[in-house]
Short mmCIF file of C-alpha atoms and ligand atoms in Angstrom, two decimals:
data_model
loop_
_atom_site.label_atom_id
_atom_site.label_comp_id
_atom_site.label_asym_id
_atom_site.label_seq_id
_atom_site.Cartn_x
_atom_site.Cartn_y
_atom_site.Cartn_z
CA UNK A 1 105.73 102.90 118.37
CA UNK A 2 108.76 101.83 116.13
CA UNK A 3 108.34 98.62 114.91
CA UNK A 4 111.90 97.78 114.30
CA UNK A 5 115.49 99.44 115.57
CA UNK A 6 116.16 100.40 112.06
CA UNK A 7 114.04 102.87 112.10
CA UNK A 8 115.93 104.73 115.06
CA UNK A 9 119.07 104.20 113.70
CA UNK A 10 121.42 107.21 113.64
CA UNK A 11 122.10 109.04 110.03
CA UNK A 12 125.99 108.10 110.14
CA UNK A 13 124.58 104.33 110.74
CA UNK A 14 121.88 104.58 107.78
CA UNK A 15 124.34 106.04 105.47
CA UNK A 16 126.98 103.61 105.71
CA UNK A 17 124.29 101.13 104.98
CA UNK A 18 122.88 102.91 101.66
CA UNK A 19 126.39 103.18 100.68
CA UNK A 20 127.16 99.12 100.66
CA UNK A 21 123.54 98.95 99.06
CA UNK A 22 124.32 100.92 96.24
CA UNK A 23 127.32 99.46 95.51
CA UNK A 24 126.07 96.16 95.34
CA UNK A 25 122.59 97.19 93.59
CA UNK A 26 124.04 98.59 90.87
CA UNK A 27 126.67 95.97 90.29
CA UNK A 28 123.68 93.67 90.08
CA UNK A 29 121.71 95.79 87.84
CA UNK A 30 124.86 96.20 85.29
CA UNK A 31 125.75 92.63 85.83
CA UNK A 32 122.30 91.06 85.35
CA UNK A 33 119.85 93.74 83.49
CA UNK A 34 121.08 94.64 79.78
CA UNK A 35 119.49 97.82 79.59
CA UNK A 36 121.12 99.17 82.75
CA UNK A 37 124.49 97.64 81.47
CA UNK A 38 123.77 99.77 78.38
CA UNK A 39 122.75 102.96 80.12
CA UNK A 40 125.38 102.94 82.11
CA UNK A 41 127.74 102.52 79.08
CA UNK A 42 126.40 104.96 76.87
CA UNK A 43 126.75 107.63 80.43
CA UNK A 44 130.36 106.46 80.58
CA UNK A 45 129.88 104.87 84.23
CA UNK A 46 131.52 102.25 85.40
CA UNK A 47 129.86 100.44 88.87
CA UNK A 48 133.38 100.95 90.31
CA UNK A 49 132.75 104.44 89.92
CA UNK A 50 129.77 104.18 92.42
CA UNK A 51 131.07 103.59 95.84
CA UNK A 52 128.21 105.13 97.49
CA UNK A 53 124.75 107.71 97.53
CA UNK A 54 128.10 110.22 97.30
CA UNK A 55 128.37 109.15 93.62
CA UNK A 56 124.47 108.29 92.78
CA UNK A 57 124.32 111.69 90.18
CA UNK A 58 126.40 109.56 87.97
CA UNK A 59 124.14 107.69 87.23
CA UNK A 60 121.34 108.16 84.19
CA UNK A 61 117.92 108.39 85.40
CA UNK A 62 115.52 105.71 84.94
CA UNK A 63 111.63 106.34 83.65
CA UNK A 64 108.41 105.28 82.78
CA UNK A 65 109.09 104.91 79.20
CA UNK A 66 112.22 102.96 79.91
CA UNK A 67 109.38 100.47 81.95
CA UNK A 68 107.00 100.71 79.06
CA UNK A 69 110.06 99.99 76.01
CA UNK A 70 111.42 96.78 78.62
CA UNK A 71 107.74 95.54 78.40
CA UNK A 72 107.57 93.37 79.71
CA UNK A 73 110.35 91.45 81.78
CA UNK A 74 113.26 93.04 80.51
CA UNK A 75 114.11 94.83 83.68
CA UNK A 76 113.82 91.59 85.38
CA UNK A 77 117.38 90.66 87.00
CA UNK A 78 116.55 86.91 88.10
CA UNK A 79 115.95 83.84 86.17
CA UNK A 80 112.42 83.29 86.29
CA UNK A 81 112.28 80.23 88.63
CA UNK A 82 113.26 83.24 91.52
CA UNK A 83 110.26 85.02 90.69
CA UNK A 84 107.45 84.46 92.95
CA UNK A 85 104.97 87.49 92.43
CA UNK A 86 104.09 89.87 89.68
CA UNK A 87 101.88 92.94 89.97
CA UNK A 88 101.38 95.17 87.33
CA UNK A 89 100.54 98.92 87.37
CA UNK A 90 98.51 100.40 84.06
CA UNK A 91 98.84 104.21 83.16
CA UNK A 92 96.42 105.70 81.27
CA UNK A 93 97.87 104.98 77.57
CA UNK A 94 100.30 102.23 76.64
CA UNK A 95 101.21 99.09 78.12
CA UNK A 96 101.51 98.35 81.81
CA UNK A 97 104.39 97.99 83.57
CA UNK A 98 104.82 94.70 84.71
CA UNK A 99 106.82 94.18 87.87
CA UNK A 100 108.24 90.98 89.83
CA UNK A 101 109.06 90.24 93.56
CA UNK A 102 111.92 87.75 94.46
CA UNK A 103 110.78 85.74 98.28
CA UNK A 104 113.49 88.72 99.51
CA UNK A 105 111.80 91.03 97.48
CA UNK A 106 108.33 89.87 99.55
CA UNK A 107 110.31 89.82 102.81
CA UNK A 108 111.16 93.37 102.45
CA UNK A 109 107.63 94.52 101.32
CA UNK A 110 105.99 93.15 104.15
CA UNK A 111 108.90 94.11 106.49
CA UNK A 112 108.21 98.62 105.34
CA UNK A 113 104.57 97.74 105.07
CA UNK A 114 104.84 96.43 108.79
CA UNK A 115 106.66 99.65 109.81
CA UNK A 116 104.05 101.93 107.99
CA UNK A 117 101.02 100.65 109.28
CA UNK A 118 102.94 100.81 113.06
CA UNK A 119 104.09 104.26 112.42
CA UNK A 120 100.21 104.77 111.22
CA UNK A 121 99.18 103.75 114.79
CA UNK A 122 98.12 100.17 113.76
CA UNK A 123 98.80 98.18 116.60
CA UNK A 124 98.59 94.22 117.11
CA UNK A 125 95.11 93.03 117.37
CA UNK A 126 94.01 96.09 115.68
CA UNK A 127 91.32 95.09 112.48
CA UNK A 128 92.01 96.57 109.28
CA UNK A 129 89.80 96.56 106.82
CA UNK A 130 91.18 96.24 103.90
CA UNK A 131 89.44 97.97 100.67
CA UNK A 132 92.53 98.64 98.02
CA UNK A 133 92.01 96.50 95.16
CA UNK A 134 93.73 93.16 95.40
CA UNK A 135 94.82 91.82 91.92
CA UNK A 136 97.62 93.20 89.54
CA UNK A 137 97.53 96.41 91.89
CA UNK A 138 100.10 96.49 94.91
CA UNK A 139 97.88 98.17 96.96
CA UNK A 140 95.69 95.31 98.37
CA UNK A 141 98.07 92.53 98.64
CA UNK A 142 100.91 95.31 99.91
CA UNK A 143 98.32 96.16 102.74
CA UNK A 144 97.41 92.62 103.18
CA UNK A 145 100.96 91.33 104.26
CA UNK A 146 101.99 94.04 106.50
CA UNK A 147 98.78 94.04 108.22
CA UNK A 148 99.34 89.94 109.06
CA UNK A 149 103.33 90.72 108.99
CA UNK A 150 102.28 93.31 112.07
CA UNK A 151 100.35 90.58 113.41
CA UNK A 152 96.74 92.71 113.04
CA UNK A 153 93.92 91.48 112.00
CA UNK A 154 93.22 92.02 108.38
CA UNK A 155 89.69 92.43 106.39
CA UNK A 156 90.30 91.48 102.43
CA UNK A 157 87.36 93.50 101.33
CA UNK A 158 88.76 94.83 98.32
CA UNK A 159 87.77 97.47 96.41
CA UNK A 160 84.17 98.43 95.67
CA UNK A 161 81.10 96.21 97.30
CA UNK A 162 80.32 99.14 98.84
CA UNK A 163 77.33 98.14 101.10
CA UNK A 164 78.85 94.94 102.00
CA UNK A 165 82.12 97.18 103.36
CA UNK A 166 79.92 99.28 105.43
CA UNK A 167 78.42 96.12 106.72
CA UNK A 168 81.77 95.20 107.81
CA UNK A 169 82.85 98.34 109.31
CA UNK A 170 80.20 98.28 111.35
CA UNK A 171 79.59 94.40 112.71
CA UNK A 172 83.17 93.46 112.66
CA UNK A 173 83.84 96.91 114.17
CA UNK A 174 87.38 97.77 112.21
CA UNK A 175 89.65 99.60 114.09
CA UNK A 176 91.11 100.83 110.62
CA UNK A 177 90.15 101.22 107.25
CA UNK A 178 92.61 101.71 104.46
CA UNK A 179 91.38 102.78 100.99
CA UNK A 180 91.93 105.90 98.68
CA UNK A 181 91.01 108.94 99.75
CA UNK A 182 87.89 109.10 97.18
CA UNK A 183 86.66 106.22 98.05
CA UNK A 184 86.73 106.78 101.68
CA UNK A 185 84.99 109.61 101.27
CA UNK A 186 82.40 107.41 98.78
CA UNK A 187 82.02 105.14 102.15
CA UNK A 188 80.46 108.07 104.17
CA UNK A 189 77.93 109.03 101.99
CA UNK A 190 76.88 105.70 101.35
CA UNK A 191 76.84 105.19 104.90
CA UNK A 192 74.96 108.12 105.71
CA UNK A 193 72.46 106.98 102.97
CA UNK A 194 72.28 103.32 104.69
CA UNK A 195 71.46 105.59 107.75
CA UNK A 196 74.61 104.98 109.49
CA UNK A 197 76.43 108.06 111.16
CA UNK A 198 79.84 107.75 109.81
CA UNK A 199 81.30 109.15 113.17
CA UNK A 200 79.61 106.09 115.49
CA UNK A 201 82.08 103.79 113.83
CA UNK A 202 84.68 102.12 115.60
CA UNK A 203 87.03 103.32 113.42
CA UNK A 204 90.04 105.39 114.83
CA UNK A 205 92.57 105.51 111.51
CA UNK A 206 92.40 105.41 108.16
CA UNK A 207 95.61 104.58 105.92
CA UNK A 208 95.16 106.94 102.33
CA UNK A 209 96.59 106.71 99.41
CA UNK A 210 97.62 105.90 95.97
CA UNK A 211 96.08 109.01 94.81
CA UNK A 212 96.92 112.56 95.27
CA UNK A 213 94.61 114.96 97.40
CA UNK A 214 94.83 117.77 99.29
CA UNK A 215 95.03 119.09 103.42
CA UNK A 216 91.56 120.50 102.79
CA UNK A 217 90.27 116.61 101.78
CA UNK A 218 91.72 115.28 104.78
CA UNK A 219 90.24 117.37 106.92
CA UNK A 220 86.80 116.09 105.28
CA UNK A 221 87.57 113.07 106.03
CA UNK A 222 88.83 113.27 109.44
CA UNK A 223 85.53 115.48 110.19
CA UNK A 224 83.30 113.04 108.91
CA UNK A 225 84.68 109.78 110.56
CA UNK A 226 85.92 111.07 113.44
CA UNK A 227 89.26 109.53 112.52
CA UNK A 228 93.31 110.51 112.11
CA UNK A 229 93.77 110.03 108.46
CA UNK A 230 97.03 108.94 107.35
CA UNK A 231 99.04 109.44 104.43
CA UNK A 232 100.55 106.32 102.81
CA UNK A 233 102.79 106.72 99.43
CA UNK A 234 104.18 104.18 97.17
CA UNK A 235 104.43 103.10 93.44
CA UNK A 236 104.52 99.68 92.01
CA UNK A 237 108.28 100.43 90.46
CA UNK A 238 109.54 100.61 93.47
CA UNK A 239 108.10 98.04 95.39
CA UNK A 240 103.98 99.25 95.68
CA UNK A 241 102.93 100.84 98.86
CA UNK A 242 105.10 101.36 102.11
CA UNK A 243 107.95 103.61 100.19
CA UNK A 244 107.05 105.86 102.74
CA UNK A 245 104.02 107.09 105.31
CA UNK A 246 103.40 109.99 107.44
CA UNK A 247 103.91 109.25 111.29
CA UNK A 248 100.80 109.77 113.30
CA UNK A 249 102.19 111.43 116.22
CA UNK A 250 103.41 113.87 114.32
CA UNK A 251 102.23 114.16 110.84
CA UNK A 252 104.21 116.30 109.53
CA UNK A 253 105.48 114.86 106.55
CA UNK A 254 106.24 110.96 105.32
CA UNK A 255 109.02 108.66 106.81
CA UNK A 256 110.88 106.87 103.38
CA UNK A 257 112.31 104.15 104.19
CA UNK A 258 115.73 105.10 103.79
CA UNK A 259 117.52 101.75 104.24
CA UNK A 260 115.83 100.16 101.15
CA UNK A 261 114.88 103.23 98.79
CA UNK A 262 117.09 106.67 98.49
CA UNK A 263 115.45 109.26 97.58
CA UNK A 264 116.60 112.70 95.73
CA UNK A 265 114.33 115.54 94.40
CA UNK A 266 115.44 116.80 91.11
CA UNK A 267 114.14 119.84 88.78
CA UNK A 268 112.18 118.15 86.54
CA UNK A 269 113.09 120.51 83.66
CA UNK A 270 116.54 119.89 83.94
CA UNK A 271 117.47 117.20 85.95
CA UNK A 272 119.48 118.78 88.77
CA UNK A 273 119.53 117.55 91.97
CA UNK A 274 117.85 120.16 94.43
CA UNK A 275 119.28 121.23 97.51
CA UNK A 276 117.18 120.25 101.29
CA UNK A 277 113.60 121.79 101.09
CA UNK A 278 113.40 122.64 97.75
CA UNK A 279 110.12 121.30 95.90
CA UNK A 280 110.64 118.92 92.33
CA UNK A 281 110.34 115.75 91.17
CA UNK A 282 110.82 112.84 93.60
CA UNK A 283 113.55 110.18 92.12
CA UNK A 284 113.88 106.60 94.22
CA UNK A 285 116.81 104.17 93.82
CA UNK A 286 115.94 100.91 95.60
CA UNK A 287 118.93 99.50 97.26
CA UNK A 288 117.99 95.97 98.33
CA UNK A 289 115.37 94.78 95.21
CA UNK A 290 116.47 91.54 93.68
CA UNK A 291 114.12 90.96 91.05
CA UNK A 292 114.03 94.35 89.50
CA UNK A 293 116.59 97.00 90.97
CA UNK A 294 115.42 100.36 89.70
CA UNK A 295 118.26 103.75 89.67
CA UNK A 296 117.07 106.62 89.87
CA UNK A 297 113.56 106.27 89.07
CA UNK A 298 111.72 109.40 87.94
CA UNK A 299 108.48 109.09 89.68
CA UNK A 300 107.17 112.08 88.53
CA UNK A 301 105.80 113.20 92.15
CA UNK A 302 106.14 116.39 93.25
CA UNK A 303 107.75 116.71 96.93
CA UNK A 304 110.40 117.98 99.02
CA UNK A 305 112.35 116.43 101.47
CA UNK A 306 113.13 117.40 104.96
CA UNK A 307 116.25 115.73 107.51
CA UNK A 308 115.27 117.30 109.87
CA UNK A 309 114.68 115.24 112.92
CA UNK A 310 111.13 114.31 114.08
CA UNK A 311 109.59 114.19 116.95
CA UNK A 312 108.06 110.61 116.65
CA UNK A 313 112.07 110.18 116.79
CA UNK A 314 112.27 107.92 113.63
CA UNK A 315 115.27 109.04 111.92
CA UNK A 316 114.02 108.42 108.17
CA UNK A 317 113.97 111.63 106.20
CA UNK A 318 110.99 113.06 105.36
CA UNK A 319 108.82 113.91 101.60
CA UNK A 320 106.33 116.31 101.67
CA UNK A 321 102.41 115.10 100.94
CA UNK A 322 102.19 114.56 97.13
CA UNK A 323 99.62 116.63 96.07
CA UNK A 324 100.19 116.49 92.02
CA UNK A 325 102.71 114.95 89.50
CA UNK A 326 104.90 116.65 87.19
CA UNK A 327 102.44 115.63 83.95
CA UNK A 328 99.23 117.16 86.05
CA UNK A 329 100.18 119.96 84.83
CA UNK A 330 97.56 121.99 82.82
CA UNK A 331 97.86 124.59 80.30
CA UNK A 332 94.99 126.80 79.71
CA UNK A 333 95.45 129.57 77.33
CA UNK A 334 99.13 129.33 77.52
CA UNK A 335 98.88 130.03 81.52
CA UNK A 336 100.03 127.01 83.95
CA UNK A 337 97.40 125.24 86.58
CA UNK A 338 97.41 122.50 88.52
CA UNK A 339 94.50 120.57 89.57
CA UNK A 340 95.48 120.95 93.29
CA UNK A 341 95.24 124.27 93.52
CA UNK A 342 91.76 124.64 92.35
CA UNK A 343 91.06 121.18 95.01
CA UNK A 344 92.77 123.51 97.57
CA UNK A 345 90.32 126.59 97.10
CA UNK A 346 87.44 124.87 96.54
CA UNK A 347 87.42 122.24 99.34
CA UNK A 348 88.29 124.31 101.67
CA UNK A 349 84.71 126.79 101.34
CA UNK A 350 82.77 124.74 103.69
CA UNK A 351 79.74 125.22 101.41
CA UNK A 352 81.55 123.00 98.97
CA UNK A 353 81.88 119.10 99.08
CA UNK A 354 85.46 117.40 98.30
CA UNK A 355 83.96 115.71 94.86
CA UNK A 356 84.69 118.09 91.45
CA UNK A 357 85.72 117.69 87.92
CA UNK A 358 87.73 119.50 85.63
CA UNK A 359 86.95 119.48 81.68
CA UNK A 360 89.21 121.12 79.10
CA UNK A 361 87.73 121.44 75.20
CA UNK A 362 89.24 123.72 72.76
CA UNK A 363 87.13 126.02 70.88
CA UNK A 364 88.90 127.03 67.43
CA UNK A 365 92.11 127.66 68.90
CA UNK A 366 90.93 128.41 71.83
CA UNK A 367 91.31 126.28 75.38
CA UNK A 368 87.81 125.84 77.26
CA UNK A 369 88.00 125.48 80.80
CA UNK A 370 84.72 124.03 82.87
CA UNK A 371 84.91 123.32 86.40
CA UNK A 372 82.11 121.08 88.05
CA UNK A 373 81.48 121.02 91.94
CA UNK A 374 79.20 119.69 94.14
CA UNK A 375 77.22 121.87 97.26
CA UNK A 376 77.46 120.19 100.51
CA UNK A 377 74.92 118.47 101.75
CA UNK A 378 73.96 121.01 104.35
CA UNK A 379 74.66 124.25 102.14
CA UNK A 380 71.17 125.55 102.32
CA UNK A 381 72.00 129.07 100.27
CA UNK A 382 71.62 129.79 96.57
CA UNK A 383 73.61 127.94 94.33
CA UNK A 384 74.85 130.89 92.15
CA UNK A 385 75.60 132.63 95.36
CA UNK A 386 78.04 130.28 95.86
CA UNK A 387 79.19 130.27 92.36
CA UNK A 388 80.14 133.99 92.81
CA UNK A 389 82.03 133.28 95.82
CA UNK A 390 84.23 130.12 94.37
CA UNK A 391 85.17 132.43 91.52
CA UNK A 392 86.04 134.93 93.60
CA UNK A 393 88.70 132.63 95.67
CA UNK A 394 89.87 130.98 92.12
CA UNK A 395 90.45 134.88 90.51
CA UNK A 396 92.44 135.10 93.47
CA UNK A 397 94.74 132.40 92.50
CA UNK A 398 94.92 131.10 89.06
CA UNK A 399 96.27 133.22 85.98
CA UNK A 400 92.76 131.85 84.16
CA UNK A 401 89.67 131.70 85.43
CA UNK A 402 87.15 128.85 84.44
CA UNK A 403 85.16 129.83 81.28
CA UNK A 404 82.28 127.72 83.20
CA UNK A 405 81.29 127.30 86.61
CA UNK A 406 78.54 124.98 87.82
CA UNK A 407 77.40 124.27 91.02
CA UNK A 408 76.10 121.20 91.00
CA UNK A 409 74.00 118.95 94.00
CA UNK A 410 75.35 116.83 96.31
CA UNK A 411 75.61 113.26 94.62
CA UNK A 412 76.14 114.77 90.76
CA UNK A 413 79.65 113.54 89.85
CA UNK A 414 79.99 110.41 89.15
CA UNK A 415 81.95 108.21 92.22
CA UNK A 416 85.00 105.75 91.64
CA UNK A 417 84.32 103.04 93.77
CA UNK A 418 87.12 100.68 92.18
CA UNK A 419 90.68 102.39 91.38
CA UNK A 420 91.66 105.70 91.78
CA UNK A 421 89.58 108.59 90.89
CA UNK A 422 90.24 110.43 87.97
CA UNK A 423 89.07 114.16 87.89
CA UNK A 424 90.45 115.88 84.98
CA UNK A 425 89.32 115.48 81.73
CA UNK A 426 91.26 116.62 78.65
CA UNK A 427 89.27 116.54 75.49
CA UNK A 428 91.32 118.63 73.99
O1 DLL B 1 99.34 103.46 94.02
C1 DLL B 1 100.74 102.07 95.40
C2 DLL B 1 99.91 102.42 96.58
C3 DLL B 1 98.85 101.62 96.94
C4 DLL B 1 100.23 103.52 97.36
C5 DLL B 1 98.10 101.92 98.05
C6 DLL B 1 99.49 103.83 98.49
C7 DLL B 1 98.42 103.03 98.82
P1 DLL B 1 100.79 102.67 91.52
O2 DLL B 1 99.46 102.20 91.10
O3 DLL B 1 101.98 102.20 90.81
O4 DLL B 1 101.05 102.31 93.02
O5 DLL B 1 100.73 104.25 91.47
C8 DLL B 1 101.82 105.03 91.93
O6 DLL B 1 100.30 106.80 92.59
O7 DLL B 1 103.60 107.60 91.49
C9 DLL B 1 101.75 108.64 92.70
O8 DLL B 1 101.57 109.42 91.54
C10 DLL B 1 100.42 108.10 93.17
N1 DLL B 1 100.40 107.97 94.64
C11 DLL B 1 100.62 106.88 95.39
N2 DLL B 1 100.49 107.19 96.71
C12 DLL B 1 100.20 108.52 96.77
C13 DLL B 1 99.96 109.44 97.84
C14 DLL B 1 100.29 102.69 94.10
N3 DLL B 1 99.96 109.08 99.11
C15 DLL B 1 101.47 106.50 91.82
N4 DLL B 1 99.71 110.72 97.50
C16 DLL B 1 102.55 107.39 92.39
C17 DLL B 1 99.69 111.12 96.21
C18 DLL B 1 100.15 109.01 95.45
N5 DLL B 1 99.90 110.31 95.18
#
């Protein structure tokens, strides 16, 4: 069920709203932000010039080095007393970026986080246990106010505490869990190790996120909780999670909220804006921020869109599941790979378990390629047997094969149980 009439509304109706919401976002940004009023100088653009999304490739893009060079309130387009939340989200290298909320700002976070979770299934009087980090991350105080802005029952776990969660799960009986994928699946095996059979839960959703993974994951954990897992995307630029979530009736892709954040998908090599259906990188405006408007963000997510109308009859467009970033890209000996496609073959041998690692040395000149991966459980063959077969399915697809393979057992790889897993390692 909808949880408000926006989300209905017809495409003429929605566009004549991110029309007036451009306009007047980027005569804020220009007016209030000197780097925008600077970018859009040096580009030659005037605001006038933008009367609506018609006019949005006029603008310059914005990116994560533009964040990282601001650091660390330059982007900010209140005077501080409007602030009334900052989150921050660290990369791997450099500084974070730090991020601000005006009360709006809040309003409108809970407001898409309240339409996610509905559009998730959550209903009123639902319990959600809560286990995304709560701090500087969005993801556990995002969660938090659209579970009470819903009016459901939230849990504020947190991340990690692992046996205390399960504990939860169990006596409070949660109706929904939301966490990363990895660390859901972390949950059942510590379950199943507490003696607990994952499936007798009450659980009937889980909300994942913040991290890519793949259909063959899902299905893990939908097997092993007896569950409908849903996909939730978002990024602290742009407000943190609730940019945009898949529909459980129908699954098929993720609503974005269209009538605060327009997105385009561009080729990431040159910047073009791709036609309807055509796979690059995903780039969000927000169109009603107040404390930090972003244009034309470069999230570096890979997706597609799709206008297509849905059968859950929200109107929203639709972004394909995120299953890598532009940067994931690896080269090996010259020859392209992403990490999803070896997650993709691997995960979906039922002989294999969804936990693996990826390790790239350089010998000489050389690039090294190891790939670890865990048996399941239940596989009872030889491991080498199955060592033959996975390279079998990666020859099939990747221009390189792994200069290592090793099967490893079930409980080998290290777990993340705080933050969000992290399964390539570059040494190189
Ligand atoms: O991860 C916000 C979030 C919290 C989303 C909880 C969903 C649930 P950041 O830490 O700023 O914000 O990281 C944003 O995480 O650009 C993607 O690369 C990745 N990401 C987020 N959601 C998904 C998803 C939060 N559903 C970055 N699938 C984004 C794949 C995702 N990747």
């Amino acid at each position: 069920m909808a949880y408000s009439d926006t989300e209905m509304s017809s495409r003429d109706e929605l566009r004549a709203l991110q029309d007036e919401r451009l306009a007047e976002t980027v005569a804020r940004a220009y007016e209030n932000v000197s780097f925008y009023r600077n970018a859009l100088d040096d580009a030659g653009v005037s605001p006038d010039d933008i009367e609506g999304v018609e006019d949005i490739s006029h603008l310059p893009f914005t990116t994560k080095e533009d964040f990282r060079d601001e650091y660390p309130d330059g982007m900010f387009a209140v005077p501080r007393e409007d602030i009334r939340r900052i989150h921050a989200s660290s990369g791997t290298t450099g500084k974070p970026k730090i991020v601000s909320y005006t009360e709006s700002d809040l309003d409108v976070w809970r407001e898409v986080m309240a339409r996610s979770l509905a559009a998730a299934g959550v209903e009123p009087g639902h319990v959600v246990q809560n286990a995304y980090g709560y701090g500087l991350f969005t993801g556990g105080l995002g969660f938090h106010d659209g579970v009470e802005e819903l009016g459901a029952c939230v849990i504020p776990v947190g991340g990690g505490n692992t046996a205390r969660q399960i504990d939860m799960l169990r006596d409070l009986e949660s109706d929904v869990l939301a966490c990363t994928p990895s660390y859901c699946l972390y949950l059942v095996e510590a379950a199943e190790e507490r003696g607990i059979d994952p499936r007798d839960l009450a659980l009937s959703t889980v909300v994942i996120g913040a991290e890519p993974f793949t259909d063959p994951m899902r299905e893990e954990i939908e097997d092993a909780l007896d569950v409908t897992a849903v996909d939730v995307y978002g990024l602290s630029e742009i407000i943190g999670p609730g940019v945009s979530i898949e529909c459980a009736e129908v699954q098929e892709g993720l609503h974005v909220w269209e009538d605060h954040f327009y997105p385009e998908i561009i080729d990431p090599a040159t910047g073009e804006v791709l036609p309807e259906g055509e796979e690059g990188e995903l780039v969000l405006t927000s169109l009603t921020k107040e404390a930090l408007p972003v244009l034309r963000y470069r999230t570096g997510d890979m997706t597609s869109l799709t206008y297509e109308k849905c059968d859950c009859g929200r109107t929203a467009v639709r972004m394909g599941n995120v299953t890598g970033r532009a940067d994931d890209l690896l080269i090996v000996r010259g020859v392209n790979v992403y990490p999803s496609q070896i997650e993709d073959v691997m995960v979906d041998l039922d002989a294999v378990a969804p936990h693996y690692r990826i390790d790239l040395t350089r010998d000489g000149n050389l690039d090294r390629m190891k790939i670890t991966v865990e048996y399941h459980e239940e596989f009872e063959d030889s491991p080498d047997e199955l060592r033959d077969r996975i390279r079998v399915r990666l020859d099939e697809i990747l221009d390189v094969t792994p200069d290592e393979l090793e099967v490893v057992e079930p409980g080998a790889i290290d777990r993340t149980e705080v933050g969000k897993v992290k399964r390539v390692y570059d040494h190189r």
